[in-house]
N, CA, C and O atoms as a DFTB+ gen file, in Angstrom:
668 C
 N C O
     1  1     -28.721      10.337       5.568
     2  2     -27.525      11.068       5.190
     3  2     -27.871      12.069       4.104
     4  3     -28.702      11.797       3.238
     5  1     -27.239      13.210       4.155
     6  2     -27.521      14.232       3.168
     7  2     -26.789      13.973       1.866
     8  3     -25.722      13.359       1.850
     9  1     -27.376      14.448       0.769
    10  2     -26.767      14.275      -0.556
    11  2     -25.396      14.949      -0.628
    12  3     -24.474      14.413      -1.243
    13  1     -25.260      16.115      -0.005
    14  2     -23.975      16.827       0.001
    15  2     -22.911      16.011       0.730
    16  3     -21.793      15.869       0.236
    17  1     -23.247      15.481       1.889
    18  2     -22.295      14.676       2.660
    19  2     -21.891      13.432       1.874
    20  3     -20.716      13.068       1.845
    21  1     -22.857      12.786       1.240
    22  2     -22.572      11.588       0.458
    23  2     -21.672      11.924      -0.732
    24  3     -20.731      11.188      -1.028
    25  1     -21.957      13.015      -1.402
    26  2     -21.143      13.456      -2.532
    27  2     -19.722      13.796      -2.082
    28  3     -18.750      13.424      -2.739
    29  1     -19.611      14.505      -0.957
    30  2     -18.289      14.836      -0.411
    31  2     -17.517      13.574      -0.066
    32  3     -16.325      13.477      -0.357
    33  1     -18.182      12.610       0.548
    34  2     -17.527      11.359       0.931
    35  2     -17.046      10.603      -0.303
    36  3     -15.926      10.091      -0.313
    37  1     -17.878      10.526      -1.348
    38  2     -17.464       9.839      -2.588
    39  2     -16.226      10.505      -3.170
    40  3     -15.288       9.825      -3.587
    41  1     -16.223      11.826      -3.199
    42  2     -15.079      12.568      -3.741
    43  2     -13.813      12.290      -2.923
    44  3     -12.751      12.021      -3.485
    45  1     -13.933      12.358      -1.601
    46  2     -12.772      12.139      -0.731
    47  2     -12.267      10.703      -0.871
    48  3     -11.057      10.487      -0.941
    49  1     -13.160       9.725      -0.913
    50  2     -12.751       8.338      -1.110
    51  2     -11.983       8.186      -2.422
    52  3     -10.946       7.524      -2.467
    53  1     -12.487       8.793      -3.470
    54  2     -11.857       8.681      -4.792
    55  2     -10.450       9.271      -4.788
    56  3      -9.504       8.639      -5.257
    57  1     -10.318      10.474      -4.260
    58  2      -9.019      11.149      -4.236
    59  2      -8.027      10.390      -3.348
    60  3      -6.876      10.191      -3.736
    61  1      -8.465       9.971      -2.171
    62  2      -7.559       9.276      -1.251
    63  2      -7.165       7.894      -1.779
    64  3      -6.038       7.450      -1.562
    65  1      -8.071       7.221      -2.459
    66  2      -7.739       5.928      -3.061
    67  2      -6.698       6.117      -4.157
    68  3      -5.744       5.344      -4.249
    69  1      -6.872       7.120      -4.970
    70  2      -5.908       7.423      -6.035
    71  2      -4.536       7.713      -5.426
    72  3      -3.517       7.209      -5.898
    73  1      -4.527       8.523      -4.382
    74  2      -3.279       8.882      -3.705
    75  2      -2.613       7.646      -3.096
    76  3      -1.395       7.491      -3.188
    77  1      -3.403       6.771      -2.476
    78  2      -2.859       5.565      -1.843
    79  2      -2.259       4.626      -2.882
    80  3      -1.181       4.075      -2.662
    81  1      -2.939       4.435      -4.007
    82  2      -2.401       3.584      -5.065
    83  2      -1.098       4.149      -5.621
    84  3      -0.182       3.402      -5.965
    85  1      -1.028       5.450      -5.703
    86  2       0.212       6.098      -6.153
    87  2       1.343       5.816      -5.164
    88  3       2.467       5.528      -5.573
    89  1       1.049       5.900      -3.866
    90  2       2.055       5.611      -2.837
    91  2       2.517       4.156      -2.896
    92  3       3.641       3.845      -2.504
    93  1       1.656       3.270      -3.381
    94  2       1.996       1.853      -3.499
    95  2       2.687       1.553      -4.837
    96  3       2.842       0.392      -5.215
    97  1       3.096       2.601      -5.539
    98  2       3.895       2.494      -6.759
    99  2       3.102       2.039      -7.984
   100  3       3.698       1.576      -8.957
   101  1       1.763       2.160      -7.959
   102  2       0.966       1.830      -9.126
   103  2       1.011       3.003     -10.095
   104  3       0.981       4.162      -9.681
   105  1       1.081       2.697     -11.378
   106  2       1.121       3.714     -12.422
   107  2      -0.318       4.129     -12.716
   108  3      -1.083       3.366     -13.305
   109  1      -0.677       5.338     -12.304
   110  2      -2.072       5.767     -12.374
   111  2      -2.303       6.851     -13.408
   112  3      -1.431       7.669     -13.701
   113  1      -3.493       6.826     -13.941
   114  2      -3.950       7.881     -14.818
   115  2      -4.474       9.015     -13.930
   116  3      -5.211       8.750     -12.980
   117  1      -4.114      10.265     -14.215
   118  2      -4.658      11.371     -13.410
   119  2      -6.191      11.353     -13.431
   120  3      -6.807      11.024     -14.445
   121  1      -6.787      11.708     -12.304
   122  2      -8.249      11.684     -12.203
   123  2      -8.912      12.587     -13.239
   124  3     -10.006      12.285     -13.716
   125  1      -8.260      13.686     -13.587
   126  2      -8.823      14.588     -14.594
   127  2      -8.913      13.894     -15.949
   128  3      -9.864      14.117     -16.699
   129  1      -7.931      13.057     -16.266
   130  2      -7.933      12.318     -17.529
   131  2      -9.030      11.258     -17.505
   132  3      -9.718      11.050     -18.505
   133  1      -9.194      10.592     -16.373
   134  2     -10.277       9.611     -16.228
   135  2     -11.616      10.299     -16.475
   136  3     -12.436       9.811     -17.254
   137  1     -11.834      11.425     -15.816
   138  2     -13.095      12.159     -15.975
   139  2     -13.312      12.594     -17.422
   140  3     -14.422      12.510     -17.947
   141  1     -12.239      13.059     -18.058
   142  2     -12.324      13.501     -19.449
   143  2     -12.710      12.334     -20.365
   144  3     -13.569      12.487     -21.234
   145  1     -12.080      11.172     -20.174
   146  2     -12.393      10.000     -21.002
   147  2     -13.840       9.554     -20.790
   148  3     -14.528       9.188     -21.743
   149  1     -14.297       9.587     -19.538
   150  2     -15.678       9.196     -19.260
   151  2     -16.669      10.171     -19.878
   152  3     -17.707       9.767     -20.403
   153  1     -16.345      11.455     -19.812
   154  2     -17.212      12.472     -20.412
   155  2     -17.278      12.285     -21.924
   156  3     -18.357      12.335     -22.513
   157  1     -16.117      12.070     -22.552
   158  2     -16.083      11.866     -24.013
   159  2     -16.842      10.610     -24.423
   160  3     -17.424      10.567     -25.507
   161  1     -16.842       9.588     -23.571
   162  2     -17.570       8.350     -23.866
   163  2     -19.036       8.452     -23.429
   164  3     -19.798       7.496     -23.570
   165  1     -19.425       9.618     -22.898
   166  2     -20.786       9.879     -22.445
   167  2     -21.233       8.872     -21.373
   168  3     -22.337       8.329     -21.422
   169  1     -20.328       8.643     -20.397
   170  2     -20.612       7.697     -19.323
   171  2     -20.701       8.452     -18.011
   172  3     -19.743       9.095     -17.580
   173  1     -21.877       8.365     -17.375
   174  2     -22.032       8.986     -16.060
   175  2     -21.795       7.940     -14.970
   176  3     -21.480       6.789     -15.274
   177  1     -21.941       8.328     -13.724
   178  2     -21.665       7.448     -12.587
   179  2     -22.505       6.176     -12.634
   180  3     -21.988       5.081     -12.411
   181  1     -23.791       6.315     -12.923
   182  2     -24.691       5.159     -12.965
   183  2     -24.287       4.203     -14.084
   184  3     -24.222       2.992     -13.868
   185  1     -24.017       4.728     -15.266
   186  2     -23.610       3.883     -16.394
   187  2     -22.281       3.193     -16.123
   188  3     -22.082       2.043     -16.514
   189  1     -21.365       3.904     -15.447
   190  2     -20.071       3.319     -15.098
   191  2     -20.278       2.063     -14.249
   192  3     -19.629       1.041     -14.476
   193  1     -21.174       2.142     -13.280
   194  2     -21.419       1.019     -12.376
   195  2     -22.159      -0.131     -13.055
   196  3     -22.066      -1.277     -12.615
   197  1     -22.901       0.177     -14.139
   198  2     -23.669      -0.857     -14.831
   199  2     -22.838      -1.622     -15.858
   200  3     -23.179      -2.753     -16.205
   201  1     -21.767      -1.028     -16.343
   202  2     -20.946      -1.676     -17.368
   203  2     -19.974      -2.663     -16.720
   204  3     -19.518      -2.432     -15.601
   205  1     -19.655      -3.748     -17.403
   206  2     -18.679      -4.703     -16.861
   207  2     -17.307      -4.032     -16.677
   208  3     -16.928      -3.175     -17.475
   209  1     -16.575      -4.414     -15.644
   210  2     -15.267      -3.803     -15.385
   211  2     -14.302      -3.878     -16.570
   212  3     -13.562      -2.927     -16.820
   213  1     -14.302      -5.001     -17.305
   214  2     -13.390      -5.125     -18.457
   215  2     -13.714      -4.078     -19.522
   216  3     -12.809      -3.536     -20.156
   217  1     -14.993      -3.796     -19.717
   218  2     -15.391      -2.768     -20.695
   219  2     -14.959      -1.381     -20.227
   220  3     -14.497      -0.568     -21.029
   221  1     -15.109      -1.110     -18.926
   222  2     -14.679       0.195     -18.400
   223  2     -13.166       0.340     -18.527
   224  3     -12.673       1.414     -18.872
   225  1     -12.433      -0.724     -18.254
   226  2     -10.971      -0.680     -18.389
   227  2     -10.586      -0.424     -19.840
   228  3      -9.643       0.321     -20.104
   229  1     -11.307      -1.036     -20.793
   230  2     -11.026      -0.825     -22.214
   231  2     -11.295       0.629     -22.607
   232  3     -10.498       1.237     -23.321
   233  1     -12.409       1.182     -22.146
   234  2     -12.754       2.572     -22.448
   235  2     -11.703       3.528     -21.889
   236  3     -11.318       4.502     -22.536
   237  1     -11.246       3.222     -20.658
   238  2     -10.257       4.087     -20.001
   239  2      -8.827       3.783     -20.449
   240  3      -7.907       4.549     -20.164
   241  1      -8.645       2.661     -21.152
   242  2      -7.322       2.238     -21.619
   243  2      -6.363       2.029     -20.450
   244  3      -5.267       2.589     -20.414
   245  1      -6.802       1.206     -19.492
   246  2      -6.016       0.906     -18.296
   247  2      -5.929      -0.611     -18.109
   248  3      -6.659      -1.369     -18.748
   249  1      -5.022      -1.043     -17.222
   250  2      -4.824      -2.460     -16.944
   251  2      -5.818      -3.004     -15.916
   252  3      -6.086      -4.205     -15.874
   253  1      -6.357      -2.115     -15.094
   254  2      -7.293      -2.528     -14.052
   255  2      -8.149      -1.333     -13.646
   256  3      -7.771      -0.179     -13.848
   257  1      -9.301      -1.634     -13.073
   258  2     -10.158      -0.587     -12.522
   259  2     -10.461      -0.921     -11.073
   260  3     -10.573      -2.090     -10.702
   261  1     -10.592       0.122     -10.253
   262  2     -10.918      -0.048      -8.841
   263  2     -12.282       0.584      -8.596
   264  3     -12.527       1.739      -8.945
   265  1     -13.160      -0.202      -7.989
   266  2     -14.486       0.284      -7.614
   267  2     -14.504       0.462      -6.102
   268  3     -14.035      -0.398      -5.356
   269  1     -15.051       1.588      -5.662
   270  2     -15.201       1.867      -4.237
   271  2     -16.695       1.881      -3.948
   272  3     -17.453       2.618      -4.579
   273  1     -17.108       1.065      -2.992
   274  2     -18.515       1.018      -2.616
   275  2     -18.630       1.387      -1.144
   276  3     -18.061       0.715      -0.284
   277  1     -19.359       2.443      -0.858
   278  2     -19.642       2.797       0.532
   279  2     -20.802       1.905       0.936
   280  3     -21.946       2.137       0.544
   281  1     -20.493       0.878       1.728
   282  2     -21.497      -0.137       2.062
   283  2     -22.385       0.267       3.227
   284  3     -23.495      -0.242       3.382
   285  1     -21.885       1.189       4.049
   286  2     -22.666       1.643       5.190
   287  2     -22.236       3.063       5.524
   288  3     -21.048       3.387       5.511
   289  1     -23.219       3.905       5.822
   290  2     -22.931       5.282       6.195
   291  2     -24.074       5.751       7.071
   292  3     -25.211       5.854       6.611
   293  1     -23.781       6.036       8.321
   294  2     -24.847       6.543       9.167
   295  2     -24.306       7.622      10.095
   296  3     -23.184       7.541      10.594
   297  1     -25.128       8.618      10.305
   298  2     -24.811       9.684      11.254
   299  2     -25.945       9.744      12.258
   300  3     -27.116       9.606      11.905
   301  1     -25.582       9.952      13.513
   302  2     -26.581      10.042      14.572
   303  2     -26.320      11.294      15.388
   304  3     -25.190      11.562      15.794
   305  1     -27.373      12.053      15.623
   306  2     -27.308      13.224      16.485
   307  2     -28.356      13.064      17.577
   308  3     -29.554      13.111      17.299
   309  1     -27.918      12.877      18.804
   310  2     -28.837      12.754      19.926
   311  2     -28.425      13.767      20.992
   312  3     -27.379      13.616      21.622
   313  1     -29.234      14.785      21.190
   314  2     -28.940      15.847      22.147
   315  2     -27.519      16.377      21.937
   316  3     -27.280      17.124      20.988
   317  1     -26.581      16.007      22.796
   318  2     -25.215      16.532      22.653
   319  2     -24.225      15.454      22.199
   320  3     -23.014      15.618      22.350
   321  1     -24.738      14.364      21.650
   322  2     -23.887      13.263      21.200
   323  2     -24.054      13.083      19.693
   324  3     -25.165      13.166      19.170
   325  1     -22.954      12.839      19.005
   326  2     -23.030      12.573      17.570
   327  2     -22.043      11.475      17.215
   328  3     -20.990      11.332      17.836
   329  1     -22.412      10.697      16.191
   330  2     -21.495       9.668      15.723
   331  2     -21.653       9.476      14.223
   332  3     -22.721       9.710      13.657
   333  1     -20.569       9.046      13.597
   334  2     -20.578       8.671      12.186
   335  2     -19.995       7.270      12.115
   336  3     -18.970       6.967      12.726
   337  1     -20.669       6.435      11.362
   338  2     -20.210       5.072      11.142
   339  2     -20.161       4.871       9.636
   340  3     -21.150       5.109       8.944
   341  1     -18.995       4.427       9.117
   342  2     -18.890       4.181       7.682
   343  2     -18.134       2.885       7.433
   344  3     -17.195       2.533       8.148
   345  1     -18.573       2.197       6.402
   346  2     -17.919       0.977       5.936
   347  2     -17.770       1.110       4.423
   348  3     -18.640       1.653       3.743
   349  1     -16.650       0.603       3.913
   350  2     -16.420       0.668       2.471
   351  2     -15.778      -0.625       1.993
   352  3     -15.092      -1.322       2.740
   353  1     -16.024      -0.918       0.727
   354  2     -15.412      -2.076       0.074
   355  2     -14.677      -1.562      -1.170
   356  3     -15.173      -0.699      -1.894
   357  1     -13.499      -2.110      -1.392
   358  2     -12.673      -1.744      -2.532
   359  2     -12.470      -2.998      -3.376
   360  3     -12.049      -4.029      -2.852
   361  1     -12.761      -2.929      -4.666
   362  2     -12.626      -4.072      -5.570
   363  2     -11.788      -3.663      -6.766
   364  3     -12.073      -2.655      -7.413
   365  1     -10.742      -4.451      -7.067
   366  2      -9.906      -4.206      -8.240
   367  2     -10.151      -5.333      -9.236
   368  3     -10.075      -6.514      -8.899
   369  1     -10.449      -4.932     -10.480
   370  2     -10.731      -5.887     -11.545
   371  2      -9.674      -5.787     -12.633
   372  3      -9.214      -4.698     -12.976
   373  1      -9.299      -6.933     -13.165
   374  2      -8.343      -7.006     -14.270
   375  2      -9.011      -6.542     -15.555
   376  3     -10.177      -6.849     -15.806
   377  1      -8.259      -5.796     -16.374
   378  2      -8.797      -5.343     -17.652
   379  2      -8.897      -6.497     -18.640
   380  3      -9.851      -6.574     -19.415
   381  1      -7.925      -7.386     -18.614
   382  2      -7.885      -8.456     -19.612
   383  2      -8.994      -9.491     -19.410
   384  3      -9.574      -9.975     -20.381
   385  1      -9.287      -9.829     -18.156
   386  2     -10.287     -10.876     -17.896
   387  2     -11.571     -10.341     -17.279
   388  3     -12.614     -10.991     -17.347
   389  1     -11.498      -9.171     -16.683
   390  2     -12.654      -8.628     -15.977
   391  2     -12.864      -9.280     -14.623
   392  3     -13.854      -9.007     -13.943
   393  1     -11.925     -10.152     -14.224
   394  2     -12.054     -10.861     -12.960
   395  2     -11.594     -10.010     -11.790
   396  3     -10.734      -9.140     -11.928
   397  1     -12.183     -10.278     -10.646
   398  2     -11.791      -9.621      -9.407
   399  2     -10.412     -10.132      -9.011
   400  3     -10.225     -11.336      -8.837
   401  1      -9.435      -9.218      -8.867
   402  2      -8.073      -9.625      -8.505
   403  2      -7.711      -9.245      -7.071
   404  3      -6.743      -9.765      -6.516
   405  1      -8.481      -8.344      -6.473
   406  2      -8.223      -7.933      -5.091
   407  2      -9.478      -7.280      -4.544
   408  3     -10.180      -6.562      -5.256
   409  1      -9.752      -7.534      -3.283
   410  2     -10.863      -6.877      -2.614
   411  2     -10.514      -6.672      -1.141
   412  3      -9.776      -7.461      -0.550
   413  1     -11.044      -5.627      -0.571
   414  2     -10.846      -5.355       0.855
   415  2     -12.061      -4.599       1.371
   416  3     -12.678      -3.811       0.654
   417  1     -12.389      -4.859       2.628
   418  2     -13.501      -4.168       3.293
   419  2     -12.968      -3.614       4.603
   420  3     -12.150      -4.240       5.276
   421  1     -13.446      -2.432       4.947
   422  2     -13.043      -1.871       6.224
   423  2     -14.088      -0.849       6.647
   424  3     -14.737      -0.219       5.812
   425  1     -14.236      -0.698       7.955
   426  2     -15.178       0.275       8.496
   427  2     -14.548       1.030       9.639
   428  3     -13.540       0.608      10.207
   429  1     -15.159       2.155       9.971
   430  2     -14.652       2.977      11.064
   431  2     -15.815       3.780      11.647
   432  3     -16.742       4.166      10.935
   433  1     -15.746       4.020      12.949
   434  2     -16.773       4.814      13.625
   435  2     -16.096       5.880      14.473
   436  3     -15.091       5.621      15.134
   437  1     -16.655       7.068      14.444
   438  2     -16.186       8.186      15.276
   439  2     -17.395       8.746      16.015
   440  3     -18.503       8.780      15.480
   441  1     -17.168       9.177      17.236
   442  2     -18.246       9.822      17.988
   443  2     -17.664      10.959      18.802
   444  3     -16.459      11.025      19.047
   445  1     -18.557      11.858      19.220
   446  2     -18.119      13.016      19.978
   447  2     -19.265      13.479      20.879
   448  3     -20.437      13.257      20.577
   449  1     -18.913      14.111      21.967
   450  2     -19.892      14.692      22.866
   451  2     -19.593      16.179      22.954
   452  3     -18.451      16.580      23.174
   453  1     -20.626      16.991      22.780
   454  2     -20.447      18.440      22.786
   455  2     -21.712      19.099      23.335
   456  3     -22.765      18.467      23.419
   457  1     -21.597      20.358      23.703
   458  2     -22.749      21.058      24.263
   459  2     -23.626      21.659      23.166
   460  3     -24.851      21.560      23.238
   461  1     -23.033      22.267      22.174
   462  2     -23.748      22.984      21.125
   463  2     -23.967      22.077      19.902
   464  3     -23.007      21.583      19.309
   465  1     -25.234      21.866      19.533
   466  2     -25.570      20.967      18.418
   467  2     -24.963      21.442      17.091
   468  3     -24.483      20.616      16.315
   469  1     -24.974      22.740      16.817
   470  2     -24.405      23.250      15.554
   471  2     -22.893      23.036      15.510
   472  3     -22.351      22.653      14.473
   473  1     -22.216      23.279      16.621
   474  2     -20.776      23.026      16.702
   475  2     -20.512      21.548      16.483
   476  3     -19.549      21.171      15.815
   477  1     -21.365      20.722      17.043
   478  2     -21.241      19.282      16.906
   479  2     -21.355      18.862      15.438
   480  3     -20.578      18.027      14.975
   481  1     -22.308      19.428      14.705
   482  2     -22.475      19.096      13.285
   483  2     -21.238      19.500      12.493
   484  3     -20.808      18.756      11.612
   485  1     -20.663      20.647      12.780
   486  2     -19.452      21.099      12.094
   487  2     -18.296      20.150      12.393
   488  3     -17.554      19.771      11.488
   489  1     -18.141      19.763      13.663
   490  2     -17.069      18.832      14.047
   491  2     -17.205      17.509      13.297
   492  3     -16.224      16.985      12.769
   493  1     -18.416      16.977      13.252
   494  2     -18.648      15.691      12.596
   495  2     -18.314      15.801      11.113
   496  3     -17.694      14.897      10.552
   497  1     -18.716      16.897      10.471
   498  2     -18.400      17.099       9.062
   499  2     -16.893      17.141       8.842
   500  3     -16.399      16.603       7.851
   501  1     -16.161      17.768       9.746
   502  2     -14.708      17.875       9.599
   503  2     -13.991      16.552       9.825
   504  3     -12.829      16.418       9.444
   505  1     -14.646      15.577      10.431
   506  2     -13.961      14.303      10.637
   507  2     -14.156      13.338       9.471
   508  3     -13.580      12.250       9.492
   509  1     -14.946      13.694       8.453
   510  2     -15.077      12.826       7.279
   511  2     -13.705      12.484       6.717
   512  3     -13.382      11.315       6.508
   513  1     -12.910      13.503       6.477
   514  2     -11.623      13.291       5.807
   515  2     -10.698      12.356       6.587
   516  3     -10.219      11.380       6.011
   517  1     -10.422      12.611       7.880
   518  2      -9.543      11.673       8.588
   519  2     -10.148      10.277       8.730
   520  3      -9.412       9.290       8.744
   521  1     -11.467      10.176       8.836
   522  2     -12.111       8.858       8.909
   523  2     -11.913       8.096       7.617
   524  3     -11.551       6.920       7.627
   525  1     -12.151       8.770       6.506
   526  2     -11.992       8.128       5.204
   527  2     -10.540       7.724       5.000
   528  3     -10.264       6.661       4.443
   529  1      -9.603       8.569       5.448
   530  2      -8.189       8.230       5.329
   531  2      -7.885       6.944       6.113
   532  3      -7.128       6.098       5.637
   533  1      -8.461       6.794       7.295
   534  2      -8.261       5.580       8.093
   535  2      -8.809       4.354       7.364
   536  3      -8.173       3.300       7.353
   537  1      -9.978       4.490       6.763
   538  2     -10.594       3.379       6.037
   539  2      -9.728       2.996       4.834
   540  3      -9.460       1.815       4.610
   541  1      -9.297       3.988       4.068
   542  2      -8.469       3.735       2.877
   543  2      -7.142       3.094       3.284
   544  3      -6.733       2.091       2.699
   545  1      -6.475       3.661       4.273
   546  2      -5.182       3.120       4.718
   547  2      -5.312       1.670       5.169
   548  3      -4.492       0.828       4.803
   549  1      -6.328       1.382       5.955
   550  2      -6.511       0.017       6.463
   551  2      -6.831      -0.952       5.327
   552  3      -6.265      -2.043       5.266
   553  1      -7.723      -0.564       4.439
   554  2      -8.102      -1.447       3.333
   555  2      -6.915      -1.722       2.423
   556  3      -6.692      -2.865       2.024
   557  1      -6.160      -0.695       2.093
   558  2      -5.055      -0.863       1.149
   559  2      -3.807      -1.451       1.787
   560  3      -2.827      -1.721       1.092
   561  1      -3.828      -1.652       3.092
   562  2      -2.700      -2.334       3.730
   563  2      -2.648      -3.795       3.283
   564  3      -1.633      -4.463       3.479
   565  1      -3.729      -4.295       2.687
   566  2      -3.768      -5.676       2.212
   567  2      -3.348      -5.803       0.750
   568  3      -3.220      -6.918       0.245
   569  1      -3.134      -4.696       0.070
   570  2      -2.739      -4.715      -1.340
   571  2      -1.228      -4.560      -1.435
   572  3      -0.678      -3.583      -0.927
   573  1      -0.551      -5.502      -2.074
   574  2       0.906      -5.356      -2.175
   575  2       1.288      -4.178      -3.062
   576  3       0.537      -3.792      -3.958
   577  1       2.450      -3.618      -2.806
   578  2       2.967      -2.550      -3.668
   579  2       3.205      -3.127      -5.048
   580  3       3.482      -4.316      -5.208
   581  1       3.091      -2.265      -6.036
   582  2       3.380      -2.685      -7.400
   583  2       4.874      -2.945      -7.492
   584  3       5.671      -2.148      -6.998
   585  1       5.264      -4.050      -8.117
   586  2       6.704      -4.358      -8.160
   587  2       7.491      -3.237      -8.833
   588  3       7.138      -2.754      -9.909
   589  1       8.552      -2.849      -8.170
   590  2       9.409      -1.808      -8.728
   591  2      10.235      -2.389      -9.855
   592  3      10.484      -3.594      -9.889
   593  1      10.658      -1.555     -10.767
   594  2      11.509      -1.986     -11.857
   595  2      12.855      -2.378     -11.253
   596  3      13.447      -1.622     -10.483
   597  1      13.324      -3.562     -11.610
   598  2      14.604      -4.044     -11.078
   599  2      15.753      -3.217     -11.653
   600  3      15.763      -2.884     -12.838
   601  1      16.711      -2.894     -10.801
   602  2      17.914      -2.213     -11.277
   603  2      18.808      -3.256     -11.926
   604  3      18.637      -4.452     -11.688
   605  1      19.758      -2.820     -12.743
   606  2      20.577      -3.812     -13.436
   607  2      21.407      -4.611     -12.441
   608  3      21.691      -4.144     -11.338
   609  1      21.793      -5.817     -12.837
   610  2      22.434      -6.784     -11.943
   611  2      23.726      -6.256     -11.314
   612  3      24.001      -6.560     -10.153
   613  1      24.535      -5.467     -12.055
   614  2      25.793      -4.955     -11.507
   615  2      25.519      -4.015     -10.337
   616  3      26.174      -4.108      -9.299
   617  1      24.561      -3.118     -10.501
   618  2      24.229      -2.177      -9.428
   619  2      23.620      -2.909      -8.243
   620  3      23.882      -2.560      -7.091
   621  1      22.808      -3.923      -8.521
   622  2      22.128      -4.655      -7.465
   623  2      23.128      -5.316      -6.517
   624  3      22.925      -5.310      -5.303
   625  1      24.199      -5.881      -7.060
   626  2      25.189      -6.555      -6.244
   627  2      25.997      -5.610      -5.378
   628  3      26.470      -6.007      -4.313
   629  1      26.165      -4.364      -5.810
   630  2      26.993      -3.416      -5.065
   631  2      26.215      -2.645      -3.997
   632  3      26.819      -2.012      -3.131
   633  1      24.903      -2.692      -4.050
   634  2      24.105      -1.957      -3.065
   635  2      23.997      -2.744      -1.777
   636  3      23.819      -3.961      -1.800
   637  1      24.105      -2.052      -0.651
   638  2      23.991      -2.694       0.654
   639  2      22.659      -2.327       1.286
   640  3      22.140      -1.229       1.090
   641  1      22.129      -3.248       2.031
   642  2      20.930      -2.972       2.804
   643  2      21.321      -2.129       4.004
   644  3      22.495      -2.050       4.365
   645  1      20.336      -1.503       4.616
   646  2      20.576      -0.607       5.743
   647  2      21.384      -1.290       6.839
   648  3      22.358      -0.718       7.329
   649  1      21.002      -2.500       7.233
   650  2      21.676      -3.168       8.343
   651  2      23.091      -3.608       7.976
   652  3      23.936      -3.758       8.859
   653  1      23.361      -3.818       6.685
   654  2      24.710      -4.203       6.275
   655  2      25.695      -3.053       6.509
   656  3      26.878      -3.292       6.750
   657  1      25.223      -1.835       6.441
   658  2      26.082      -0.662       6.682
   659  2      26.473      -0.555       8.143
   660  3      27.484       0.064       8.475
   661  1      25.682      -1.151       9.013
   662  2      25.927      -1.050      10.447
   663  2      27.041      -1.983      10.916
   664  3      27.538      -1.822      12.031
   665  1      27.438      -2.934      10.112
   666  2      28.464      -3.898      10.510
   667  2      29.828      -3.271      10.629
   668  3      30.797      -3.957      10.956
């Protein structure tokens, strides 16, 4: 795998994971703020992975940290056939204990048949994003949404569920 493809995949995984956690109602720090805090603490990617999760959470001032590991990534080009196979693992660690509180693994494979090898390479590159989205969506389907703030008891009693309106 090429360094550019690997770098692009890491970036896409990071952005899509952040977006998915936001959709699940988790209160997230913007990625730019995360990057800024890491830069100020003089922590690069390698150092981030070497430090215990509780220490990284303390540095970032967050309740939990999520690590994304691309466990498998392969591309194959044979004459007019190409395929990409990727697997990823997602691990969420508690800031207070440093313990693993959630993990999920998922993989996906895409293949295509084409006449022109260069066109084929472009097509395969363009499928990184939807493939990664499939992996992220499937993995995070196992993570419950963050509990929403309860509305006050008076409002709660007066609200009807969708099916109650149909009666």
